[in-house]
mmCIF file of C-alpha atoms in Angstrom:
data_model
loop_
_atom_site.group_PDB
_atom_site.id
_atom_site.type_symbol
_atom_site.label_atom_id
_atom_site.label_comp_id
_atom_site.label_asym_id
_atom_site.label_seq_id
_atom_site.Cartn_x
_atom_site.Cartn_y
_atom_site.Cartn_z
ATOM 1 C CA MET A 945 -4.161 -35.477 8.302
ATOM 2 C CA MET A 946 -3.793 -32.219 8.171
ATOM 3 C CA ALA A 947 -0.709 -30.183 7.146
ATOM 4 C CA SER A 948 0.486 -28.199 10.606
ATOM 5 C CA PRO A 949 0.201 -24.192 10.522
ATOM 6 C CA ARG A 950 4.429 -24.648 9.238
ATOM 7 C CA GLU A 951 3.870 -27.031 7.015
ATOM 8 C CA ILE A 952 1.454 -24.767 5.210
ATOM 9 C CA PHE A 953 4.480 -21.712 5.528
ATOM 10 C CA ASP A 954 7.483 -24.082 4.456
ATOM 11 C CA VAL A 955 4.849 -24.355 0.973
ATOM 12 C CA SER A 956 3.363 -20.623 0.437
ATOM 13 C CA GLY A 957 6.087 -19.080 2.224
ATOM 14 C CA PRO A 958 9.955 -17.000 0.953
ATOM 15 C CA LEU A 959 12.328 -19.539 3.106
ATOM 16 C CA HIS A 960 14.688 -18.424 1.203
ATOM 17 C CA LEU A 961 14.096 -15.322 3.202
ATOM 18 C CA LEU A 962 15.110 -17.267 6.711
ATOM 19 C CA ASN A 963 18.497 -17.695 6.844
ATOM 20 C CA SER A 964 20.536 -14.813 4.756
ATOM 21 C CA PHE A 965 17.048 -11.608 5.592
ATOM 22 C CA ASP A 966 19.351 -8.560 4.980
ATOM 23 C CA TRP A 967 17.607 -4.918 6.262
ATOM 24 C CA ARG A 968 19.687 -2.815 3.513
ATOM 25 C CA ASN A 969 17.542 -5.467 0.717
ATOM 26 C CA THR A 970 14.517 -3.716 -0.933
ATOM 27 C CA PHE A 971 12.945 -6.837 -2.049
ATOM 28 C CA HIS A 972 13.226 -8.920 1.740
ATOM 29 C CA ARG A 973 11.887 -5.810 2.717
ATOM 30 C CA ARG A 974 8.836 -5.719 0.677
ATOM 31 C CA SER A 975 8.782 -9.438 0.801
ATOM 32 C CA LEU A 976 8.877 -9.275 5.015
ATOM 33 C CA ALA A 977 5.514 -6.501 5.035
ATOM 34 C CA ALA A 978 3.550 -8.885 1.907
ATOM 35 C CA CYS A 979 3.848 -11.880 4.710
ATOM 36 C CA LEU A 980 3.109 -9.547 7.751
ATOM 37 C CA VAL A 981 0.092 -8.407 5.516
ATOM 38 C CA GLN A 982 -0.778 -11.728 4.466
ATOM 39 C CA GLY A 983 -0.441 -13.214 8.424
ATOM 40 C CA VAL A 984 -3.376 -10.623 9.191
ATOM 41 C CA TYR A 985 -5.212 -12.797 6.490
ATOM 42 C CA VAL A 986 -4.809 -15.806 7.994
ATOM 43 C CA LEU A 987 -5.517 -14.499 11.655
ATOM 44 C CA GLU A 988 -8.694 -13.722 10.281
ATOM 45 C CA ARG A 989 -9.298 -16.688 8.329
ATOM 46 C CA ASP A 990 -8.031 -18.077 11.252
ATOM 47 C CA ARG A 991 -11.262 -15.986 13.479
ATOM 48 C CA GLN A 992 -13.754 -17.636 11.285
ATOM 49 C CA ARG A 993 -12.704 -21.506 11.473
ATOM 50 C CA GLY A 994 -12.462 -21.116 14.789
ATOM 51 C CA THR A 995 -8.517 -22.334 14.310
ATOM 52 C CA THR A 996 -6.947 -21.571 18.145
ATOM 53 C CA GLY A 997 -3.520 -21.990 20.017
ATOM 54 C CA HIS A 998 -1.339 -24.667 17.806
ATOM 55 C CA GLU A 999 -4.009 -25.140 14.982
ATOM 56 C CA ALA A 1000 -3.627 -21.479 13.951
ATOM 57 C CA HIS A 1001 -1.927 -21.428 10.437
ATOM 58 C CA ALA A 1002 -1.337 -17.641 11.395
ATOM 59 C CA PRO A 1003 1.760 -17.210 13.660
ATOM 60 C CA PRO A 1004 4.349 -18.410 10.836
ATOM 61 C CA TRP A 1005 3.918 -15.234 9.117
ATOM 62 C CA TRP A 1006 5.310 -13.432 11.520
ATOM 63 C CA GLU A 1007 7.147 -15.293 14.042
ATOM 64 C CA GLN A 1008 9.655 -17.525 11.519
ATOM 65 C CA PHE A 1009 10.986 -13.345 11.060
ATOM 66 C CA HIS A 1010 11.146 -12.985 14.688
ATOM 67 C CA PHE A 1011 7.738 -10.313 15.299
ATOM 68 C CA HIS A 1012 5.760 -10.688 18.219
ATOM 69 C CA LEU A 1013 1.791 -9.939 17.671
ATOM 70 C CA GLN A 1014 1.244 -7.111 19.846
ATOM 71 C CA HIS A 1015 -2.164 -6.640 18.853
ATOM 72 C CA VAL A 1016 -5.333 -7.482 16.519
ATOM 73 C CA LEU A 1017 -7.665 -4.424 15.145
ATOM 74 C CA VAL A 1018 -11.166 -5.732 14.947
ATOM 75 C CA ASP A 1019 -13.637 -4.422 13.362
ATOM 76 C CA ASP A 1020 -17.314 -3.408 15.322
ATOM 77 C CA SER A 1021 -19.188 -3.718 12.319
ATOM 78 C CA ASP A 1022 -18.502 -7.612 11.770
ATOM 79 C CA LEU A 1023 -15.705 -8.377 14.321
ATOM 80 C CA SER A 1024 -14.208 -9.287 11.925
ATOM 81 C CA PHE A 1025 -9.678 -9.014 12.219
ATOM 82 C CA PHE A 1026 -8.783 -6.545 9.630
ATOM 83 C CA GLY A 1027 -5.346 -5.012 11.122
ATOM 84 C CA ALA A 1028 -2.376 -6.383 13.312
ATOM 85 C CA ILE A 1029 0.521 -4.470 15.493
ATOM 86 C CA TYR A 1030 3.848 -6.383 15.235
ATOM 87 C CA GLU A 1031 6.663 -6.218 17.220
ATOM 88 C CA LEU A 1032 10.103 -7.194 16.428
ATOM 89 C CA LYS A 1033 11.451 -9.274 19.417
ATOM 90 C CA TYR A 1034 15.074 -9.446 18.819
ATOM 91 C CA ALA A 1035 17.804 -8.668 15.781
ATOM 92 C CA HIS A 1036 18.652 -12.682 14.708
ATOM 93 C CA PRO A 1037 22.163 -12.313 13.415
ATOM 94 C CA PHE A 1038 20.693 -12.910 9.963
ATOM 95 C CA PHE A 1039 18.696 -10.379 10.311
ATOM 96 C CA TYR A 1040 20.020 -7.622 11.256
ATOM 97 C CA GLN A 1041 23.083 -4.857 9.161
ATOM 98 C CA SER A 1042 24.909 -2.239 10.854
ATOM 99 C CA GLY A 1043 23.447 0.994 9.373
ATOM 100 C CA PRO A 1044 20.474 2.360 7.910
ATOM 101 C CA PRO A 1045 18.344 0.990 7.095
ATOM 102 C CA TYR A 1046 17.562 0.440 9.807
ATOM 103 C CA PRO A 1047 14.923 -2.733 10.936
ATOM 104 C CA PRO A 1048 11.744 -1.206 12.742
ATOM 105 C CA ARG A 1049 10.607 -2.214 15.951
ATOM 106 C CA TYR A 1050 6.804 -2.116 14.704
ATOM 107 C CA VAL A 1051 4.944 -3.268 11.729
ATOM 108 C CA ILE A 1052 1.219 -2.088 11.538
ATOM 109 C CA ALA A 1053 -0.148 -4.006 8.595
ATOM 110 C CA PHE A 1054 -4.028 -3.740 7.298
ATOM 111 C CA ARG A 1055 -5.072 -6.355 5.073
ATOM 112 C CA GLY A 1056 -7.776 -5.987 1.854
ATOM 113 C CA THR A 1057 -11.288 -8.138 0.727
ATOM 114 C CA ILE A 1058 -11.929 -11.253 2.036
ATOM 115 C CA THR A 1059 -15.210 -12.345 0.090
ATOM 116 C CA LYS A 1060 -16.265 -14.596 2.541
ATOM 117 C CA SER A 1061 -19.611 -14.652 3.381
ATOM 118 C CA HIS A 1062 -18.335 -13.811 7.653
ATOM 119 C CA THR A 1063 -16.611 -9.980 5.808
ATOM 120 C CA ARG A 1064 -17.889 -9.694 2.372
ATOM 121 C CA SER A 1065 -20.508 -7.366 3.650
ATOM 122 C CA GLU A 1066 -18.915 -4.333 5.863
ATOM 123 C CA ASP A 1067 -15.610 -4.912 3.481
ATOM 124 C CA MET A 1068 -17.208 -4.194 0.315
ATOM 125 C CA LYS A 1069 -18.698 -1.021 2.187
ATOM 126 C CA LEU A 1070 -15.589 -0.002 3.205
ATOM 127 C CA ASN A 1071 -14.499 -0.838 -1.046
ATOM 128 C CA MET A 1072 -17.744 1.650 -1.949
ATOM 129 C CA LYS A 1073 -16.205 4.625 1.064
ATOM 130 C CA CYS A 1074 -12.869 4.185 -1.110
ATOM 131 C CA VAL A 1075 -14.361 5.096 -4.433
ATOM 132 C CA PHE A 1076 -16.323 8.072 -3.047
ATOM 133 C CA ASP A 1077 -13.521 9.249 -0.604
ATOM 134 C CA LYS A 1078 -15.032 8.331 2.464
ATOM 135 C CA LEU A 1079 -12.871 5.714 4.129
ATOM 136 C CA GLU A 1080 -11.676 8.980 6.377
ATOM 137 C CA LYS A 1081 -14.655 8.804 8.181
ATOM 138 C CA SER A 1082 -15.067 5.117 8.461
ATOM 139 C CA PRO A 1083 -14.982 3.653 12.367
ATOM 140 C CA ARG A 1084 -12.453 1.383 10.545
ATOM 141 C CA PHE A 1085 -9.974 3.850 9.651
ATOM 142 C CA ARG A 1086 -10.735 5.878 12.389
ATOM 143 C CA SER A 1087 -9.096 2.710 14.456
ATOM 144 C CA ALA A 1088 -6.699 2.165 12.535
ATOM 145 C CA PHE A 1089 -5.172 5.597 12.358
ATOM 146 C CA GLU A 1090 -5.649 6.138 16.142
ATOM 147 C CA LEU A 1091 -3.282 2.979 16.732
ATOM 148 C CA VAL A 1092 -0.829 4.000 13.778
ATOM 149 C CA GLN A 1093 -0.892 7.952 15.567
ATOM 150 C CA ASN A 1094 -0.329 6.507 19.650
ATOM 151 C CA THR A 1095 2.215 3.655 18.317
ATOM 152 C CA VAL A 1096 4.581 7.090 16.374
ATOM 153 C CA THR A 1097 3.887 9.367 19.229
ATOM 154 C CA ASN A 1098 5.416 6.851 21.614
ATOM 155 C CA VAL A 1099 8.293 5.170 19.529
ATOM 156 C CA GLY A 1100 8.812 8.315 16.802
ATOM 157 C CA PRO A 1101 8.293 7.670 13.074
ATOM 158 C CA GLN A 1102 11.428 5.650 12.477
ATOM 159 C CA SER A 1103 10.603 2.988 14.310
ATOM 160 C CA VAL A 1104 7.125 2.276 12.696
ATOM 161 C CA TRP A 1105 6.410 0.303 9.156
ATOM 162 C CA LEU A 1106 2.327 0.353 7.843
ATOM 163 C CA THR A 1107 1.716 -1.737 5.221
ATOM 164 C CA GLY A 1108 -1.334 -2.988 3.985
ATOM 165 C CA HIS A 1109 -2.973 -4.499 0.885
ATOM 166 C CA SER A 1110 -5.825 -4.360 -1.361
ATOM 167 C CA LEU A 1111 -8.140 -2.146 1.322
ATOM 168 C CA GLY A 1112 -6.154 -2.748 3.380
ATOM 169 C CA ALA A 1113 -3.687 -0.623 0.864
ATOM 170 C CA SER A 1114 -6.075 2.210 1.247
ATOM 171 C CA ILE A 1115 -6.443 2.463 4.954
ATOM 172 C CA ALA A 1116 -2.198 2.394 5.802
ATOM 173 C CA MET A 1117 -1.787 4.876 2.300
ATOM 174 C CA LEU A 1118 -4.617 7.358 4.485
ATOM 175 C CA ALA A 1119 -2.835 6.657 7.204
ATOM 176 C CA GLY A 1120 0.379 7.431 6.469
ATOM 177 C CA ARG A 1121 -0.495 10.942 3.904
ATOM 178 C CA ASN A 1122 -2.138 12.349 7.522
ATOM 179 C CA MET A 1123 1.064 11.376 9.377
ATOM 180 C CA ALA A 1124 3.192 13.113 6.197
ATOM 181 C CA LYS A 1125 0.839 16.060 6.608
ATOM 182 C CA SER A 1126 2.119 16.283 10.365
ATOM 183 C CA ARG A 1127 6.241 16.093 8.728
ATOM 184 C CA LEU A 1128 6.253 12.583 10.036
ATOM 185 C CA GLN A 1129 6.705 10.299 7.028
ATOM 186 C CA LEU A 1130 6.293 6.570 7.506
ATOM 187 C CA GLU A 1131 8.013 3.795 5.520
ATOM 188 C CA THR A 1132 4.944 2.380 3.659
ATOM 189 C CA TYR A 1133 4.417 -1.142 1.581
ATOM 190 C CA LEU A 1134 1.217 -0.547 -0.181
ATOM 191 C CA PHE A 1135 0.320 -3.594 -2.082
ATOM 192 C CA ASN A 1136 -2.092 -3.405 -4.861
ATOM 193 C CA PRO A 1137 -3.068 -0.277 -4.180
ATOM 194 C CA PRO A 1138 -6.273 0.991 -5.521
ATOM 195 C CA TYR A 1139 -6.710 3.731 -8.051
ATOM 196 C CA PHE A 1140 -9.868 5.282 -8.481
ATOM 197 C CA SER A 1141 -10.339 6.353 -12.978
ATOM 198 C CA VAL A 1142 -10.657 4.509 -15.749
ATOM 199 C CA PRO A 1143 -8.246 1.739 -16.324
ATOM 200 C CA LEU A 1144 -6.683 3.862 -19.504
ATOM 201 C CA GLU A 1145 -4.169 0.936 -18.486
ATOM 202 C CA LYS A 1146 -6.313 -1.626 -19.162
ATOM 203 C CA MET A 1147 -8.232 -0.341 -22.254
ATOM 204 C CA ILE A 1148 -6.023 0.634 -24.388
ATOM 205 C CA LYS A 1149 -3.482 -1.232 -25.928
ATOM 206 C CA ASN A 1150 -2.222 0.777 -28.355
ATOM 207 C CA GLU A 1151 0.553 3.394 -26.469
ATOM 208 C CA THR A 1152 0.546 6.173 -29.153
ATOM 209 C CA ILE A 1153 -3.911 5.959 -28.757
ATOM 210 C CA LYS A 1154 -3.966 5.968 -25.279
ATOM 211 C CA HIS A 1155 -1.638 8.390 -24.553
ATOM 212 C CA GLY A 1156 -2.749 10.615 -27.002
ATOM 213 C CA VAL A 1157 -5.994 10.226 -24.491
ATOM 214 C CA ARG A 1158 -4.214 11.458 -21.451
ATOM 215 C CA ILE A 1159 -2.477 14.320 -22.888
ATOM 216 C CA ALA A 1160 -5.591 15.027 -23.890
ATOM 217 C CA GLY A 1161 -6.915 14.685 -19.943
ATOM 218 C CA SER A 1162 -4.442 16.761 -18.310
ATOM 219 C CA LEU A 1163 -4.750 19.840 -20.935
ATOM 220 C CA VAL A 1164 -8.504 19.509 -20.024
ATOM 221 C CA THR A 1165 -8.026 19.400 -16.341
ATOM 222 C CA ALA A 1166 -4.862 21.936 -15.745
ATOM 223 C CA GLY A 1167 -7.325 24.306 -18.447
ATOM 224 C CA ILE A 1168 -10.386 24.079 -15.756
ATOM 225 C CA ALA A 1169 -7.999 23.926 -12.771
ATOM 226 C CA ALA A 1170 -6.390 27.456 -14.426
ATOM 227 C CA ALA A 1171 -9.657 29.200 -15.121
ATOM 228 C CA MET A 1172 -10.588 28.129 -11.435
ATOM 229 C CA ASN A 1173 -7.946 30.049 -9.852
ATOM 230 C CA TYR A 1174 -6.928 27.252 -8.327
ATOM 231 C CA ARG A 1175 -4.007 28.671 -5.918
ATOM 232 C CA HIS A 1176 -1.838 26.221 -2.876
ATOM 233 C CA GLY A 1177 -0.369 28.895 -0.928
ATOM 234 C CA ALA A 1178 2.470 29.162 0.347
ATOM 235 C CA PRO A 1179 5.039 25.443 -0.534
ATOM 236 C CA ASP A 1180 4.872 24.819 2.544
ATOM 237 C CA GLU A 1181 1.088 25.137 2.712
ATOM 238 C CA ASP A 1182 0.334 23.242 0.302
ATOM 239 C CA PRO A 1183 -1.134 19.775 0.360
ATOM 240 C CA PHE A 1184 0.544 18.124 -2.478
ATOM 241 C CA ILE A 1185 3.920 19.745 -1.607
ATOM 242 C CA VAL A 1186 3.941 19.022 1.599
ATOM 243 C CA LEU A 1187 3.059 15.183 0.874
ATOM 244 C CA ALA A 1188 5.879 14.896 -1.970
ATOM 245 C CA ASP A 1189 8.338 14.065 1.105
ATOM 246 C CA TRP A 1190 6.645 11.089 2.169
ATOM 247 C CA THR A 1191 7.629 8.587 -0.373
ATOM 248 C CA PRO A 1192 6.101 5.096 -0.136
ATOM 249 C CA TYR A 1193 6.559 1.743 -1.995
ATOM 250 C CA LEU A 1194 3.875 1.459 -4.456
ATOM 251 C CA PHE A 1195 3.600 -2.800 -5.718
ATOM 252 C CA VAL A 1196 1.315 -2.925 -8.535
ATOM 253 C CA ASN A 1197 0.319 -5.232 -11.049
ATOM 254 C CA PRO A 1198 0.093 -4.262 -14.551
ATOM 255 C CA SER A 1199 -2.635 -7.163 -15.106
ATOM 256 C CA ASP A 1200 -4.852 -5.784 -11.974
ATOM 257 C CA PRO A 1201 -7.361 -3.053 -13.447
ATOM 258 C CA ILE A 1202 -7.396 -2.516 -9.479
ATOM 259 C CA CYS A 1203 -4.509 -0.850 -9.344
ATOM 260 C CA ALA A 1204 -2.734 -0.986 -12.593
ATOM 261 C CA GLU A 1205 -3.574 2.597 -13.493
ATOM 262 C CA TYR A 1206 -1.155 3.735 -10.985
ATOM 263 C CA ILE A 1207 1.542 2.557 -14.036
ATOM 264 C CA GLY A 1208 -0.054 5.698 -16.636
ATOM 265 C CA TYR A 1209 -0.524 8.153 -13.831
ATOM 266 C CA TYR A 1210 3.455 8.572 -13.398
ATOM 267 C CA GLN A 1211 4.838 7.174 -16.911
ATOM 268 C CA HIS A 1212 2.528 10.258 -17.927
ATOM 269 C CA ARG A 1213 3.639 12.652 -15.808
ATOM 270 C CA GLU A 1214 7.329 12.273 -17.046
ATOM 271 C CA LYS A 1215 5.884 12.738 -20.286
ATOM 272 C CA MET A 1216 4.032 15.469 -20.275
ATOM 273 C CA GLU A 1217 7.264 17.142 -19.198
ATOM 274 C CA ASP A 1218 9.282 15.886 -22.448
ATOM 275 C CA ILE A 1219 7.033 17.603 -24.777
ATOM 276 C CA GLY A 1220 6.794 20.721 -23.496
ATOM 277 C CA VAL A 1221 4.224 20.645 -21.813
ATOM 278 C CA GLY A 1222 4.747 19.993 -17.671
ATOM 279 C CA LYS A 1223 3.432 22.939 -15.924
ATOM 280 C CA ALA A 1224 -0.019 21.595 -17.203
ATOM 281 C CA GLY A 1225 1.225 17.952 -16.072
ATOM 282 C CA ARG A 1226 2.207 18.826 -12.765
ATOM 283 C CA LEU A 1227 -1.129 21.310 -12.280
ATOM 284 C CA ALA A 1228 -3.418 17.977 -13.502
ATOM 285 C CA THR A 1229 -2.209 16.028 -11.971
ATOM 286 C CA ARG A 1230 -3.282 17.005 -8.713
ATOM 287 C CA TYR A 1231 -6.860 16.953 -9.853
ATOM 288 C CA THR A 1232 -9.731 14.951 -11.222
ATOM 289 C CA VAL A 1233 -12.351 17.424 -12.986
ATOM 290 C CA SER A 1234 -14.812 15.805 -10.698
ATOM 291 C CA SER A 1235 -12.415 16.510 -7.686
ATOM 292 C CA LEU A 1236 -12.065 20.476 -9.111
ATOM 293 C CA MET A 1237 -15.913 20.122 -9.463
ATOM 294 C CA SER A 1238 -16.147 18.923 -5.784
ATOM 295 C CA GLY A 1239 -13.952 22.052 -4.514
ATOM 296 C CA ALA A 1240 -16.150 24.405 -6.599
ATOM 297 C CA MET A 1241 -18.814 22.936 -4.743
ATOM 298 C CA GLY A 1242 -17.106 23.485 -1.324
ATOM 299 C CA GLY A 1243 -15.552 20.017 -1.308
ATOM 300 C CA ASP A 1244 -12.777 18.083 -1.003
ATOM 301 C CA TYR A 1245 -10.788 18.300 -3.762
ATOM 302 C CA GLU A 1246 -7.614 16.284 -3.263
ATOM 303 C CA LEU A 1247 -7.966 13.121 -4.213
ATOM 304 C CA LEU A 1248 -5.877 10.058 -1.551
ATOM 305 C CA HIS A 1249 -5.340 8.107 -4.136
ATOM 306 C CA LEU A 1250 -3.475 10.521 -5.538
ATOM 307 C CA LEU A 1251 0.519 10.970 -4.440
ATOM 308 C CA PRO A 1252 3.251 13.098 -5.151
ATOM 309 C CA ALA A 1253 6.147 10.707 -3.918
ATOM 310 C CA ALA A 1254 6.688 6.368 -5.046
ATOM 311 C CA TYR A 1255 9.133 4.042 -5.530
ATOM 312 C CA LEU A 1256 6.368 2.132 -7.971
ATOM 313 C CA THR A 1257 7.583 -1.527 -8.602
ATOM 314 C CA VAL A 1258 5.201 -3.311 -11.544
ATOM 315 C CA ASN A 1259 5.584 -6.709 -11.599
ATOM 316 C CA LEU A 1260 6.344 -7.455 -15.501
ATOM 317 C CA SER A 1261 5.798 -11.497 -15.418
ATOM 318 C CA GLN A 1262 2.610 -12.866 -17.029
ATOM 319 C CA SER A 1263 -0.233 -13.187 -14.894
ATOM 320 C CA ASP A 1264 -2.829 -15.826 -15.918
ATOM 321 C CA ASP A 1265 -5.403 -14.584 -14.181
ATOM 322 C CA PHE A 1266 -7.034 -11.558 -11.995
ATOM 323 C CA LYS A 1267 -7.157 -13.417 -8.427
ATOM 324 C CA LYS A 1268 -3.003 -13.999 -8.733
ATOM 325 C CA ALA A 1269 -2.440 -10.186 -10.316
ATOM 326 C CA HIS A 1270 -3.949 -9.077 -7.515
ATOM 327 C CA GLY A 1271 -3.084 -11.390 -5.377
ATOM 328 C CA ILE A 1272 -0.232 -10.142 -2.543
ATOM 329 C CA HIS A 1273 1.828 -13.881 -2.430
ATOM 330 C CA GLN A 1274 3.024 -12.948 -5.828
ATOM 331 C CA TRP A 1275 5.325 -9.840 -3.196
ATOM 332 C CA TRP A 1276 7.812 -12.305 -1.924
ATOM 333 C CA GLN A 1277 8.683 -15.280 -5.186
ATOM 334 C CA GLN A 1278 11.817 -15.056 -6.569
ATOM 335 C CA HIS A 1279 11.016 -16.042 -9.639
ATOM 336 C CA PHE A 1280 8.995 -12.953 -11.324
ATOM 337 C CA GLN A 1281 10.226 -9.891 -13.371
ATOM 338 C CA TRP A 1282 10.174 -7.242 -12.156
ATOM 339 C CA GLN A 1283 10.917 -3.067 -12.023
ATOM 340 C CA SER A 1284 11.623 -0.002 -10.226
ATOM 341 C CA LYS A 1285 11.470 3.408 -10.286
ATOM 342 C CA LEU A 1286 11.866 6.753 -8.512
ATOM 343 C CA TYR A 1287 8.781 9.092 -9.071
ATOM 344 C CA LYS A 1288 9.479 12.645 -8.019
ATOM 345 C CA PHE A 1289 7.009 15.688 -8.086
ATOM 346 C CA THR A 1290 8.978 18.894 -8.693
ATOM 347 C CA ALA A 1291 6.844 21.856 -7.610
ATOM 348 C CA ASP A 1292 6.535 24.597 -10.793
#
């Protein structure tokens, strides 16, 4: 006998939140955001299995938190479900707390890659677009961003959350960046967001050598930027400084090579300040050598995965394999060890 959708949620979902949710608790908000992303994953798996109605497994992932599925985003290329917008139906007495932060009216969530035959091809194409900073030109992102823009226009930025996992985190990050450039900051939860660089965090275990490599790389990058006389204009016109007003939540696992480099990226910025070369570090933190070369040839030197500010949460618990290290499930579990820190960018 097949398990019911509710039974499946009861086994793997965050049951500890159902009767004690506090919107002021960042762990609770993170867990909710992760569950709504999981809802998109299960929506697509339901579609592939052809399960609908009472047999569908996806609804408990939002209904248990008193959300309504308002709209599903469909990729025109393979007809897969890649995103959803959820509307909070009502503030359950256990959910509502007076004072900020207030519950969102809408949460827009995006799934990552599903390696099934139905979705593998298109998802991998999108992953490659992320690697080469071409995601913004994809039909999937354009339809996603149109939904984000329309929703924010209708209800305002304070009422909208963005969230995504892996490839979906890249979509949510890019949407959030674009809104932030318009001075509209959305609360954003990014789970295992891809960082496109040599994974030094995974490759080099010796901390002294690793920091030495990072320092040398930063000095080279800053030197090239200075030699090319990169100027950003007034602070209110500098994209990196404008983005500093937006502080998304980033959730990474050091055993996941896809996102682990965010740990080194933010820690290295602090170390550059500590050793007295903060100015070079602040310059290098905006670029890579390849992005500078692209800019010199008339391309776009702004790297979409480099964020001036973030609340970075690292899962310090042991992950046995890549699937666990990169999975969405870890982000609503109680028994893991977490380390969180706010990183802000300070201009010269």
